[in-house]
Coordinates of C-alpha atoms in Angstrom, one line a residue:
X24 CA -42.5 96.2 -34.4
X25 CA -42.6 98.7 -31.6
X26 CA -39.8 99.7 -29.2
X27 CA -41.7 98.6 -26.2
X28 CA -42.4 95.2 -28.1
X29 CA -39.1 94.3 -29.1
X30 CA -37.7 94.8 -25.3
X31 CA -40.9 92.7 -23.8
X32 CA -39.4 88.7 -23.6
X33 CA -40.2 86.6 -26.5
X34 CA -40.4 83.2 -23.8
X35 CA -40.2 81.8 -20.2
X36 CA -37.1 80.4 -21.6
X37 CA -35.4 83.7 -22.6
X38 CA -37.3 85.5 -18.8
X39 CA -35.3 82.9 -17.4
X40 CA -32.0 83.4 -19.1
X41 CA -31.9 87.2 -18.5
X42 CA -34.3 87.9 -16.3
X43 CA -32.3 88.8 -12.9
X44 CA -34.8 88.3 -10.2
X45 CA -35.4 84.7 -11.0
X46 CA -33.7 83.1 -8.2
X47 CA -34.5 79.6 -9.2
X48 CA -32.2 77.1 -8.2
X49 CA -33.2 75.1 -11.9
X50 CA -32.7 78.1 -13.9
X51 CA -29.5 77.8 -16.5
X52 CA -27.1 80.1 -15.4
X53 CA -25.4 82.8 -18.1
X54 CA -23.0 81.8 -20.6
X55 CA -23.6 77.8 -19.8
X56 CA -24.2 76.2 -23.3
X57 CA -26.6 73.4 -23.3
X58 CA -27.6 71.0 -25.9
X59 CA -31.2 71.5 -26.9
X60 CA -32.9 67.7 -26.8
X61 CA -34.9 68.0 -30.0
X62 CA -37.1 64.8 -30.5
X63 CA -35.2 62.7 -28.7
X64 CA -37.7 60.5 -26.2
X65 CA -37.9 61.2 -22.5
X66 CA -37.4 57.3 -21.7
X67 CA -36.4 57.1 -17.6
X68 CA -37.3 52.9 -17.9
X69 CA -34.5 50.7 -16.2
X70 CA -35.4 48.7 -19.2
X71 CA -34.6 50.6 -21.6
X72 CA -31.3 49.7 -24.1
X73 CA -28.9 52.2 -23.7
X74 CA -27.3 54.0 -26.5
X75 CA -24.9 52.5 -28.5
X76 CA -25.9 48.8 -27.8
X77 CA -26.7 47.2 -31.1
X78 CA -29.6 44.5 -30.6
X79 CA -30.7 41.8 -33.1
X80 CA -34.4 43.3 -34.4
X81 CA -37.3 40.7 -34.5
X82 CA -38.4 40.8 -38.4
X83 CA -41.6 42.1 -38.4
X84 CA -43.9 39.3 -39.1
X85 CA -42.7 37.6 -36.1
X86 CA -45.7 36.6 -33.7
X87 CA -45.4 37.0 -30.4
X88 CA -43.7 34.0 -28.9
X89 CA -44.6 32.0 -25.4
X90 CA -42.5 32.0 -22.3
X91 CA -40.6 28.8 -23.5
X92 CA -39.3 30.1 -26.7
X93 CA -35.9 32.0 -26.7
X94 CA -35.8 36.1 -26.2
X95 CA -35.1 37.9 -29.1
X96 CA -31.6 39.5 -28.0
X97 CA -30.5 35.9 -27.8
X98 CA -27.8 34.4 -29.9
X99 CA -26.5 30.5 -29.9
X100 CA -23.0 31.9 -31.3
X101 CA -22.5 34.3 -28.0
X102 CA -24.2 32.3 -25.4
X103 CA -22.0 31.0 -22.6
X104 CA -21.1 27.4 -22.5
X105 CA -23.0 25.2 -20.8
X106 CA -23.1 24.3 -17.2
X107 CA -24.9 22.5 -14.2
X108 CA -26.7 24.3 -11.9
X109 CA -26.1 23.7 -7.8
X110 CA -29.6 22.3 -7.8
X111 CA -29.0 19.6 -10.4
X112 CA -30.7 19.0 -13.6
X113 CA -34.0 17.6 -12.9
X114 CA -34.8 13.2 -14.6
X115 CA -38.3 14.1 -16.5
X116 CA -39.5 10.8 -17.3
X117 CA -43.4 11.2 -17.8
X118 CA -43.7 7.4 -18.8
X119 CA -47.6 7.1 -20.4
X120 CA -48.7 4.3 -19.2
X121 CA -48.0 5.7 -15.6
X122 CA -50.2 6.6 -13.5
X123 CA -51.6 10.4 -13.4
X124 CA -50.6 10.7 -10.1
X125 CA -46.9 10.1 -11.0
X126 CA -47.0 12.3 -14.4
X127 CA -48.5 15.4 -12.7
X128 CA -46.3 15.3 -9.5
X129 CA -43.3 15.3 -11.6
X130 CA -44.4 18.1 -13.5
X131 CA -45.5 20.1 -10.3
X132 CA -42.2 19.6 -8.4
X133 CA -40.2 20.8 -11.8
X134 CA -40.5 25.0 -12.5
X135 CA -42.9 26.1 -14.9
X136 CA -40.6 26.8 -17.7
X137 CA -39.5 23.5 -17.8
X138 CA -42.8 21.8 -17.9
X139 CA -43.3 19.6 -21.1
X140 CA -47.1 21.4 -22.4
X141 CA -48.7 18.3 -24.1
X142 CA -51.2 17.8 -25.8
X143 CA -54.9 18.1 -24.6
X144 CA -56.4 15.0 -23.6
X145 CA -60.0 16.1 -23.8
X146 CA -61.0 17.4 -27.1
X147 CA -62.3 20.8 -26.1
X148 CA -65.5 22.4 -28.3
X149 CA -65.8 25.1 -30.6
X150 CA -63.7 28.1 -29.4
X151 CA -62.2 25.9 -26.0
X152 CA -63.9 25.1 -23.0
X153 CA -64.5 28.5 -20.7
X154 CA -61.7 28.9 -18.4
X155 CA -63.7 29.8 -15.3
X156 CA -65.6 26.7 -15.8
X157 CA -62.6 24.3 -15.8
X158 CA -61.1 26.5 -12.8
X159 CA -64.7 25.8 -11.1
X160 CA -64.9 22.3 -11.8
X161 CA -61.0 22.1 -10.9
X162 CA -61.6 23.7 -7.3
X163 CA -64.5 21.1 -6.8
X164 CA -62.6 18.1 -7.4
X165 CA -59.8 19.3 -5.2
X166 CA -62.3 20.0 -1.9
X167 CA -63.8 17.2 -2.2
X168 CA -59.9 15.1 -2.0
X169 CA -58.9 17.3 0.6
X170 CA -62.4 17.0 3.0
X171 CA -61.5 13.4 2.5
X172 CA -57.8 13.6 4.3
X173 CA -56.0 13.2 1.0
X174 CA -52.5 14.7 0.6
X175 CA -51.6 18.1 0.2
X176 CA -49.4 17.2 -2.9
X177 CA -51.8 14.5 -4.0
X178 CA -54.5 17.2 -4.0
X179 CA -52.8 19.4 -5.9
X180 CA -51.6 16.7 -8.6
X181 CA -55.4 16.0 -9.1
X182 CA -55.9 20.1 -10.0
X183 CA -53.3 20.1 -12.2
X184 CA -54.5 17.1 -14.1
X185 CA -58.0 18.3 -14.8
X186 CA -56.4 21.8 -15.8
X187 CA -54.6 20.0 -18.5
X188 CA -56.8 17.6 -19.8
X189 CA -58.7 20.5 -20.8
X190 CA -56.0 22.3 -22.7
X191 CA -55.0 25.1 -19.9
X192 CA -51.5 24.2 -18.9
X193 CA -50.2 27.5 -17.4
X194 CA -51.8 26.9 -14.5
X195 CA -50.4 26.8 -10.5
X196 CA -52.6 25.2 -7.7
X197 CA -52.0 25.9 -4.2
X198 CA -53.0 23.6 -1.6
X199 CA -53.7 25.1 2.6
X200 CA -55.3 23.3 4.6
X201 CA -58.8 25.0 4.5
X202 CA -57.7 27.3 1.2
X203 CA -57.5 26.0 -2.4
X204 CA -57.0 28.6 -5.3
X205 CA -55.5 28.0 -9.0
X206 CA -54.8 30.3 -11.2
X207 CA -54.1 30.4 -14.7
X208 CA -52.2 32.9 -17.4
X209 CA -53.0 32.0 -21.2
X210 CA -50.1 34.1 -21.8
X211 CA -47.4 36.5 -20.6
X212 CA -49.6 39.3 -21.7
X213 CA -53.0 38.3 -20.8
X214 CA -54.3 38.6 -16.9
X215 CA -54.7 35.7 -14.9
X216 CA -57.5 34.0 -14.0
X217 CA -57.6 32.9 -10.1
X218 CA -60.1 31.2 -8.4
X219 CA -60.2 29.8 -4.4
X220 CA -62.5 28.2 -2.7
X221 CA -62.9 27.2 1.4
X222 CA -63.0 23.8 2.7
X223 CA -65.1 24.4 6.1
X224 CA -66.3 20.9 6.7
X225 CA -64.2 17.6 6.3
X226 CA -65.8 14.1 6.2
X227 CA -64.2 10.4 6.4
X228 CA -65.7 8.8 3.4
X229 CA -63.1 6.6 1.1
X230 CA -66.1 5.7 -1.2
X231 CA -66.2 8.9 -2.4
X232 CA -63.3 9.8 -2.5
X233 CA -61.9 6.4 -4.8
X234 CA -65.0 7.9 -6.8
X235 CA -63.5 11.3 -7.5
X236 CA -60.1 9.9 -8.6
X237 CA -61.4 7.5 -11.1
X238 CA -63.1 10.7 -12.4
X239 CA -59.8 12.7 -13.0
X240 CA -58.4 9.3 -13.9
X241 CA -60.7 9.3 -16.6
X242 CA -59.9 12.7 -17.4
X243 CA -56.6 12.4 -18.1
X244 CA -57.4 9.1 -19.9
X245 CA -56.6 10.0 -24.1
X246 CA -59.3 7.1 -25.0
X247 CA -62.3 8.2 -22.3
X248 CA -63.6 11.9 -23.6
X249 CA -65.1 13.2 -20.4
X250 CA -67.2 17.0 -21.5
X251 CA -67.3 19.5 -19.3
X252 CA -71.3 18.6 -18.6
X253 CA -70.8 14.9 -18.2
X254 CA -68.0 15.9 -16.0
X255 CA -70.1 18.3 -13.6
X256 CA -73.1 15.2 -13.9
X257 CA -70.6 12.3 -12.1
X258 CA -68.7 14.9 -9.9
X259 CA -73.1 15.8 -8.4
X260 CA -73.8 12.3 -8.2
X261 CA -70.5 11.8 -6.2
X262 CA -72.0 14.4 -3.5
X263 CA -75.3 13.4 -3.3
X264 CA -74.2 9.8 -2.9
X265 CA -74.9 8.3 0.6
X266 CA -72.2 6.0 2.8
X267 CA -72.1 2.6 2.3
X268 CA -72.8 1.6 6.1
X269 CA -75.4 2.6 7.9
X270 CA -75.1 4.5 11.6
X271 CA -75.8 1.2 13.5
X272 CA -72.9 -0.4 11.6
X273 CA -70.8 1.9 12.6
X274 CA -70.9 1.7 15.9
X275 CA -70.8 -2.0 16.0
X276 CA -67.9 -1.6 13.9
X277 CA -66.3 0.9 16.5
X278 CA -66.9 -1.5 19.3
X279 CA -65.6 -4.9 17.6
X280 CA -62.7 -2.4 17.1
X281 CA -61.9 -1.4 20.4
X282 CA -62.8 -5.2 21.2
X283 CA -60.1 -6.5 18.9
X284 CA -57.5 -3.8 20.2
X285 CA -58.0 -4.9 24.4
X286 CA -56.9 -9.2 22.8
X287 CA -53.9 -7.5 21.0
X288 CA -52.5 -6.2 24.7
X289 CA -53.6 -9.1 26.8
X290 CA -57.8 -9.4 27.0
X291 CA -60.3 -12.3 27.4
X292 CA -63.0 -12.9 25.9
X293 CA -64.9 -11.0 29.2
X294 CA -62.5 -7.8 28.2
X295 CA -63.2 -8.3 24.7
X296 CA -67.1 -7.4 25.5
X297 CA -66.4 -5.2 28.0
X298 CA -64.2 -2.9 26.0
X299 CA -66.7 -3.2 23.0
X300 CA -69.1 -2.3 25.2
X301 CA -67.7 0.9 26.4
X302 CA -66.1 2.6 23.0
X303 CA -69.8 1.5 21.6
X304 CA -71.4 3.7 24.2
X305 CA -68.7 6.8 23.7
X306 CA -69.7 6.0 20.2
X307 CA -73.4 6.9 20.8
X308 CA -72.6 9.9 23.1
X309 CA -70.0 11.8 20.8
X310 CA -72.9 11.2 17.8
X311 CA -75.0 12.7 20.4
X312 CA -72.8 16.0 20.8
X313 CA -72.2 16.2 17.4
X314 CA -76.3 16.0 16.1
X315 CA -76.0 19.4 19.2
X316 CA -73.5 21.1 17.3
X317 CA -70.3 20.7 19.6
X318 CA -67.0 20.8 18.4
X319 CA -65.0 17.5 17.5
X320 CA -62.6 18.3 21.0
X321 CA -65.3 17.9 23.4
X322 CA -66.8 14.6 20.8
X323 CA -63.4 12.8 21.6
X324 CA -63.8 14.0 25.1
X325 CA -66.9 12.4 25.8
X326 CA -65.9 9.2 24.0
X327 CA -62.9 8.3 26.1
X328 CA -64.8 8.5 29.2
X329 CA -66.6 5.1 28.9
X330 CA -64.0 2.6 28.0
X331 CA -62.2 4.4 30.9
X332 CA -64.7 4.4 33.4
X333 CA -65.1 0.3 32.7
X334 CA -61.6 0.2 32.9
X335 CA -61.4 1.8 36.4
X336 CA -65.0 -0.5 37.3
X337 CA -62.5 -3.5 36.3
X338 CA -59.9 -2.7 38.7
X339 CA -62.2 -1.9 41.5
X340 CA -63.6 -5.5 41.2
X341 CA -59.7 -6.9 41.4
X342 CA -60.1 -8.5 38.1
X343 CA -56.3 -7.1 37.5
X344 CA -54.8 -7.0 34.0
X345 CA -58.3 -6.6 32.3
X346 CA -59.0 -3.3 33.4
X347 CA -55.9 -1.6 31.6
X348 CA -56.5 -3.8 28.7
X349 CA -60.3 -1.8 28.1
X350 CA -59.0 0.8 28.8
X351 CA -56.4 0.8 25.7
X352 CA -59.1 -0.6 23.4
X353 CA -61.4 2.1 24.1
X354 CA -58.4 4.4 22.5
X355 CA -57.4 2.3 19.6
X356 CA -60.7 3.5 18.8
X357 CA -60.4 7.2 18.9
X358 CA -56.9 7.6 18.3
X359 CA -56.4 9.8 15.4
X360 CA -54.2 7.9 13.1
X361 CA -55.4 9.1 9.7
X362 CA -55.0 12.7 10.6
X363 CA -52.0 12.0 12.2
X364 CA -50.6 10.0 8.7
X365 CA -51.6 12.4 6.3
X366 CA -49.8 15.4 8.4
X367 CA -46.8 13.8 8.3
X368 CA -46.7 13.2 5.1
X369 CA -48.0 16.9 4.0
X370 CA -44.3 17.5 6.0
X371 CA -42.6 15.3 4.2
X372 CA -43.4 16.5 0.6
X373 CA -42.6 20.5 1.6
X374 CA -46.4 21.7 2.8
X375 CA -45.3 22.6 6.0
X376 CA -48.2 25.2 6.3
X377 CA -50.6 22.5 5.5
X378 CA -48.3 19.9 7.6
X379 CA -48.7 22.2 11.1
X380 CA -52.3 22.9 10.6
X381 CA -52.8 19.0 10.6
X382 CA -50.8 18.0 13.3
X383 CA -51.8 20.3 15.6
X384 CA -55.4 19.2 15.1
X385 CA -54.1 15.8 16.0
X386 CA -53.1 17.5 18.7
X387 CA -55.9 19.1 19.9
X388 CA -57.8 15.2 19.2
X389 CA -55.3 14.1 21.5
X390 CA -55.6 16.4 23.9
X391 CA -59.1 15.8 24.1
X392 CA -59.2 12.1 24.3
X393 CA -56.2 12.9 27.4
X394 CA -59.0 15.2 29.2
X395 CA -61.4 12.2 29.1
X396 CA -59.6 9.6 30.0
X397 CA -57.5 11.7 32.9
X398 CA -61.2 12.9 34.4
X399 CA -62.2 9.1 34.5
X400 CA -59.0 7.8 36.0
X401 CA -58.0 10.8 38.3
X402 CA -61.5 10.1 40.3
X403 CA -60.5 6.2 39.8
X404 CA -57.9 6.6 41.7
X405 CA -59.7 8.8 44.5
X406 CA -62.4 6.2 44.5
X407 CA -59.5 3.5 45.7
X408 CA -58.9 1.7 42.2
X409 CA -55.6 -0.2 41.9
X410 CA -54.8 0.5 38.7
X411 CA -50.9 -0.2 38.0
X412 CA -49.3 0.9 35.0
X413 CA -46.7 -2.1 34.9
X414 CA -49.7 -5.1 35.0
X415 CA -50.6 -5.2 31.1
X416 CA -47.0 -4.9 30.1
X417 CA -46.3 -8.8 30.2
X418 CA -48.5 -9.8 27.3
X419 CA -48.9 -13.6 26.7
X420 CA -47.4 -14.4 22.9
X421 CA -50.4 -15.8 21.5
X422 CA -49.7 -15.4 17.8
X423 CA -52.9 -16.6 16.3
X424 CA -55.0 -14.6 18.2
X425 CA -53.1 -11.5 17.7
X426 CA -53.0 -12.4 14.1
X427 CA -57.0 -13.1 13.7
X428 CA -57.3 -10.1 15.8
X429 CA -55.7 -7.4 14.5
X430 CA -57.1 -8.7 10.7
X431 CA -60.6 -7.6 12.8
X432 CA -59.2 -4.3 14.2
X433 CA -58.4 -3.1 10.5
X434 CA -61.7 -4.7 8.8
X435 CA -63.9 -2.3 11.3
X436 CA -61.2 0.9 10.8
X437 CA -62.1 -0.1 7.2
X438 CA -65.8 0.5 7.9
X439 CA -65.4 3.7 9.8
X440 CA -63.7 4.9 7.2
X441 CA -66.5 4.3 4.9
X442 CA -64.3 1.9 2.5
X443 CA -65.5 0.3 -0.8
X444 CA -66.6 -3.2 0.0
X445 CA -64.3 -4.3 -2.8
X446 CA -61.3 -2.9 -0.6
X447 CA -62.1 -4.0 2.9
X448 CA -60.7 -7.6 2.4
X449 CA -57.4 -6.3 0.6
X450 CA -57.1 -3.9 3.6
X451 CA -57.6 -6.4 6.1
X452 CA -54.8 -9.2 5.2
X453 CA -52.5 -6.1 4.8
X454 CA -53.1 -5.0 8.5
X455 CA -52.8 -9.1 9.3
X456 CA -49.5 -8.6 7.3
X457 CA -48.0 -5.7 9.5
X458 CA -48.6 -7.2 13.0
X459 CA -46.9 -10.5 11.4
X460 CA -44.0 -8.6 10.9
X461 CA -44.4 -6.7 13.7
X462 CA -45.0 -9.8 15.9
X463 CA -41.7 -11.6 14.5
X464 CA -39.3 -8.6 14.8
X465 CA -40.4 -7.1 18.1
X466 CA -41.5 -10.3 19.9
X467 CA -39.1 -12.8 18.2
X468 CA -36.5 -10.4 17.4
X469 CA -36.6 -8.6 20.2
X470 CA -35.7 -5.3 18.1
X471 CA -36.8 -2.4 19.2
X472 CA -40.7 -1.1 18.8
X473 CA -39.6 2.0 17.1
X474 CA -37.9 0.7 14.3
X475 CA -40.4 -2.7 14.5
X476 CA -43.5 -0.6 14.1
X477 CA -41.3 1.8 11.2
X478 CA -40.4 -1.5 9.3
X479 CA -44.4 -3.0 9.5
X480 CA -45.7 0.4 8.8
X481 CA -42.7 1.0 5.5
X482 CA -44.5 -2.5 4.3
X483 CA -48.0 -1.5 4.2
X484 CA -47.5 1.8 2.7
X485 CA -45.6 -0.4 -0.6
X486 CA -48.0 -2.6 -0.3
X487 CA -51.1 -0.1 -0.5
X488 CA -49.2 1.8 -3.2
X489 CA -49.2 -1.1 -5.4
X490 CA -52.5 -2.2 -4.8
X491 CA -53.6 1.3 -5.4
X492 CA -51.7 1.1 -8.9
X493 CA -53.3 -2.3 -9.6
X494 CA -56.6 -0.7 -9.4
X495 CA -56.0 2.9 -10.6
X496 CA -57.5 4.6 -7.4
X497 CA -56.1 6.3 -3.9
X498 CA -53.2 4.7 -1.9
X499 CA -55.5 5.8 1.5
X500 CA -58.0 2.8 1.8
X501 CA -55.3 0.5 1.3
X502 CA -52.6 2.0 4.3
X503 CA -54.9 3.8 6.8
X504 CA -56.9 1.0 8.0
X505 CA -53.7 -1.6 8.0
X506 CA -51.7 0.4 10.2
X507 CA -54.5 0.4 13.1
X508 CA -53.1 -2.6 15.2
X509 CA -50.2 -0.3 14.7
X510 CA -51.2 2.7 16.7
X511 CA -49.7 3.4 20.4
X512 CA -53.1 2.5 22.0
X513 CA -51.1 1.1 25.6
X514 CA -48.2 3.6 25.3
X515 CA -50.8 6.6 25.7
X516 CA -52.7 4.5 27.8
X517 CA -50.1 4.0 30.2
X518 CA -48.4 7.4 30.3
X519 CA -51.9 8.9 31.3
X520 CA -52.1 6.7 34.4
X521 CA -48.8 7.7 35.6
X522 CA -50.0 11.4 35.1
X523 CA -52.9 10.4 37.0
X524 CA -51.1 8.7 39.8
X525 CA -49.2 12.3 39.7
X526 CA -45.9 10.2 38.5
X527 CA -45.7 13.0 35.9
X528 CA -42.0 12.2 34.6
X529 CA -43.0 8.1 33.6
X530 CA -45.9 9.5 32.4
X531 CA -44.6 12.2 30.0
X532 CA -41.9 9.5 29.0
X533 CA -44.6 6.9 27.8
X534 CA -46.1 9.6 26.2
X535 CA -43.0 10.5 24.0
X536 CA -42.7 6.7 23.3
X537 CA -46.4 6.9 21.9
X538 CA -45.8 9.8 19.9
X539 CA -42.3 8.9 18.8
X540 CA -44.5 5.2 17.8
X541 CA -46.5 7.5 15.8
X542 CA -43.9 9.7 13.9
X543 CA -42.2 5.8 13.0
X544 CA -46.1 4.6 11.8
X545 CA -46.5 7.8 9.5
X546 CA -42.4 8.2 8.0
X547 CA -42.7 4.3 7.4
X548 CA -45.9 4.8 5.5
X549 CA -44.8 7.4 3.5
X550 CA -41.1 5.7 2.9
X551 CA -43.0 2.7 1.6
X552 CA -45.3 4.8 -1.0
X553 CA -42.4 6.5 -1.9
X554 CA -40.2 3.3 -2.6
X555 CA -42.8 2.0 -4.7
X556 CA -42.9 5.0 -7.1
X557 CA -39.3 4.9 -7.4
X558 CA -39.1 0.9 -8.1
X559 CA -42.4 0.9 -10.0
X560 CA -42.9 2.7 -13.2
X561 CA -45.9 1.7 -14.6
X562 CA -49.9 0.8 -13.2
X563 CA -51.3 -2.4 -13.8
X564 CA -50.2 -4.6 -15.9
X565 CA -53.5 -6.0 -17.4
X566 CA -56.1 -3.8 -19.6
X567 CA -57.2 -0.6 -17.9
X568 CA -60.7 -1.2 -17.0
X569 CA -63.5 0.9 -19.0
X570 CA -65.2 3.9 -16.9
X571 CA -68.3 3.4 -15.8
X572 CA -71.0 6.2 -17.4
X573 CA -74.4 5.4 -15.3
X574 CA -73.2 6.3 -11.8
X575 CA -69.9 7.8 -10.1
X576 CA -69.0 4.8 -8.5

């Protein structure tokens, strides 16, 4: 080796060490020892276990475990002793002869390392059905619930059943009110799979959907063996079905409606036609604005305007009471009740997102039906009509009449809601049921109409849960159409025509006692539903009935 090689650096490290113009401020100053880190691993992970810590080792055969069994670090000797959380320990009772509806909303409203993970109920085929499939067929299901005005939570219940009658039970549905996705994670270390799909256009038809949840009822049935393909066959029949009543029977049905509604507040026969009459020919004109492809506001808007403009031809003539009593038939008809129920109840059960969206399309139905009716009775009152607000409030106690009457206001709500024909006479005593009560506490009573309207409403919501038990199918056929002689058809009625008379304080006070008549129809609906799960633990007490195969229905 030569002079000149021996003085040239052997490394950066040693041009760094003695080399005087490096002015780095990371260079290792002179005479500082430092400990040379020979294989030692570079690990900067939060995660990591520090040095020193001695850790139980996993043998090495050990397979990977699931998110429900215990970490490996974990001892029983050293673990702390057992407490109760502020929340409370959660009563899992998933009872099998309850209905789906009850198992799966347990298991949704308990966190996902608590849920029980039976087993299957279908028997999958070679290799498991294909997840995206059951995700598909999942999403399908769930639209079709929530186009029909089911439940947020209901909706999501029905998701979660079909996941897990086809073995995939780490899965999560999320309910919006035009959004549904679900995803699912075989495992901690696997992706997920998510799928969504948009619910653009919603449809009042109970036929179909009592038809969808005797589908997932039979999919979560451990006797019926439901394939994916035979599943996919009823769930296409289901869409392409038509409604059970034609167009013509509908607007009969909308007319007898308003009809029945203008006897419950005072009416004659004459007011009976008359209001008929005009919510049949609102009827014709908002099917006419729909077939042109206008929004539902301006549907509603054109609807109110006939019952009112009879209403204000009524009081021209001096026939007195009658015209305020078509008046508030014609809005029986087009008050928003189902909407209005299911919103609530979305609020009720923690989907507030879901809960707003709803109400505030009540609100814009409401709005609309207020835009009609105030156009009609503002040039009305121009025109020289008497109309007062105070003349339909004495009502003559004809209990009978009321009684047969508002048994025909729900049968016709029962046929625009496009019910099964087996449910329209079930529906109808229990809407004869809640104006008896109603009748006997307000009337007789004389309790208030607030808590008289909660306590009628509270008895037809039990009473449709346990018919809906009885028969294995949705609690909506069996409430919405009883609570119609229910609705605050003369309270909206009323507070409009003091708005219109420009007596804007009476008005916007009746209008709070409609709405606050509203909030009591849709809590006591939901209390009752609610009070029959709790009492009730099981479905029907006969045989369950065997699931048709040749059609959806």
């Amino acid at each position: 080796m030569t002079q000149a090689e021996d003085k040239k650096p052997r490394s950066d490290e040693a041009r760094s060490t003695y080399d005087p113009e490096i002015t780095s401020e990371f260079a290792i100053p002179a005479g500082l020892e430092v400990s040379r880190g020979g294989g030692e691993p570079e690990t900067t992970s939060e995660f990591a276990v520090p040095s020193g810590l001695q850790t139980r080792q996993p043998p090495a055969a050990e397979a990977e475990g699931s998110a429900f069994s215990l970490p490996n670090t974990y001892s029983a000797q050293d673990a702390p002793p057992a407490f109760t959380p502020a929340t409370g320990v959660p009563a899992v009772s998933l009872i099998k002869d309850a209905p789906w509806q009850d198992r799966m909303r347990t298991m949704l409203r308990m966190p996902v390392t608590e849920r029980p993970a039976p087993e299957p109920v279908q028997r999958a085929e070679e290799g498991g059905p294909a997840i995206p499939r059951v995700l598909d067929l999942t999403l399908r299901i769930g639209e079709l619930l929530l186009a029909g005005g089911e439940g947020a939570e209901d909706v999501e219940a029905a998701m979660f059943a079909v996941c897990r009658s086809y073995g995939l039970d780490r899965c999560e549905p999320n309910v919006t009110f035009t959004l549904l996705s679900i995803s699912h994670q075989p495992s901690l270390v696997d992706d997920p799979v998510t799928a969504s799909r948009t619910v653009r256009r919603r449809g009042t038809d109970y036929t179909r959907l009592a038809a969808v949840f005797r589908l997932v009822d039979d999919l979560t049935d451990a006797e019926t063996h439901v394939s994916l393909e035979e599943a996919y066959r009823r769930l296409a029949e289901i869409r392409r079905n038509r409604h059970p009543y034609p167009g013509w029977a509908l607007t009969l049905a909308s007319g007898l409606l308003a009809g029945a509604a203008s006897v419950l507040v005072g009416g004659d026969v004459l007011v009976f036609v008359a209001a008929a009459l005009g919510a049949m020919l609102g009827d014709r004109l908002a099917w006419l604005c729909a077939g042109r492809g206008l929004p539902e506001f301006y549907q509603f808007t054109v609807a109110a305007m006939p019952p009112a403009a009879i209403g204000v031809a009524f009081a021209l003539a001096h026939v007195g009471v009658a015209g305020s009593a078509v008046v508030t038939g014609g809005l029986f008809a087009l008050l928003p009740g189902r909407a209005l129920v299911a919103g609530v109840q979305d609020g009720l059960t923690g989907f507030y997102i879901t809960a707003s969206a709803r109400l505030l399309e009540v609100m814009y139905f409401f709005v609309g039906i207020v835009t009609g009716v105030l156009i009609v009775l503002y040039f009305g009152v121009k025109v020289g009509g008497q109309l007062n607000p105070d003349a339909a409030l004495i009502v003559s106690q004809r209990p009978v009449v009321q009684i047969v009457a508002s048994m025909l206001l729900s049968l016709t709500f029962a046929v625009l809601l496009q019910q099964e024909r087996s449910t329209v006479v079930w529906v109808t005593l229990n809407g004869g049921v809640a104006w008896s009560v109603y009748g006997a506490m307000h009337v007789a009573g004389r309790i208030s109409p607030v808590a008289s309207t909660a306590v009628a409403a509270g008895l037809v919501g039990l009473f449709g849960q346990l018919l809906s038990r009885y028969r294995f199918a949705s609690a909506l056929p069996y409430t919405t159409a009883a609570i119609g002689p229910l609705l605050p058809g003369s309270a909206t009625y009323f507070g409009l025509l003091n708005m219109a008379q420009n007596q804007v304080d009476k008005g916007l006070v009746s209008l709070a006692n409609a709405a606050s008549l509203a909030m009591a129809i849709a809590i006591g609906v939901n209390l009752g539903s609610e009070i029959s799960r709790l009492t009730l633990r099981i479905g029907s007490a006969g045989k369950r009935r065997a699931a048709k195969r040749t059609r959806g229905f």
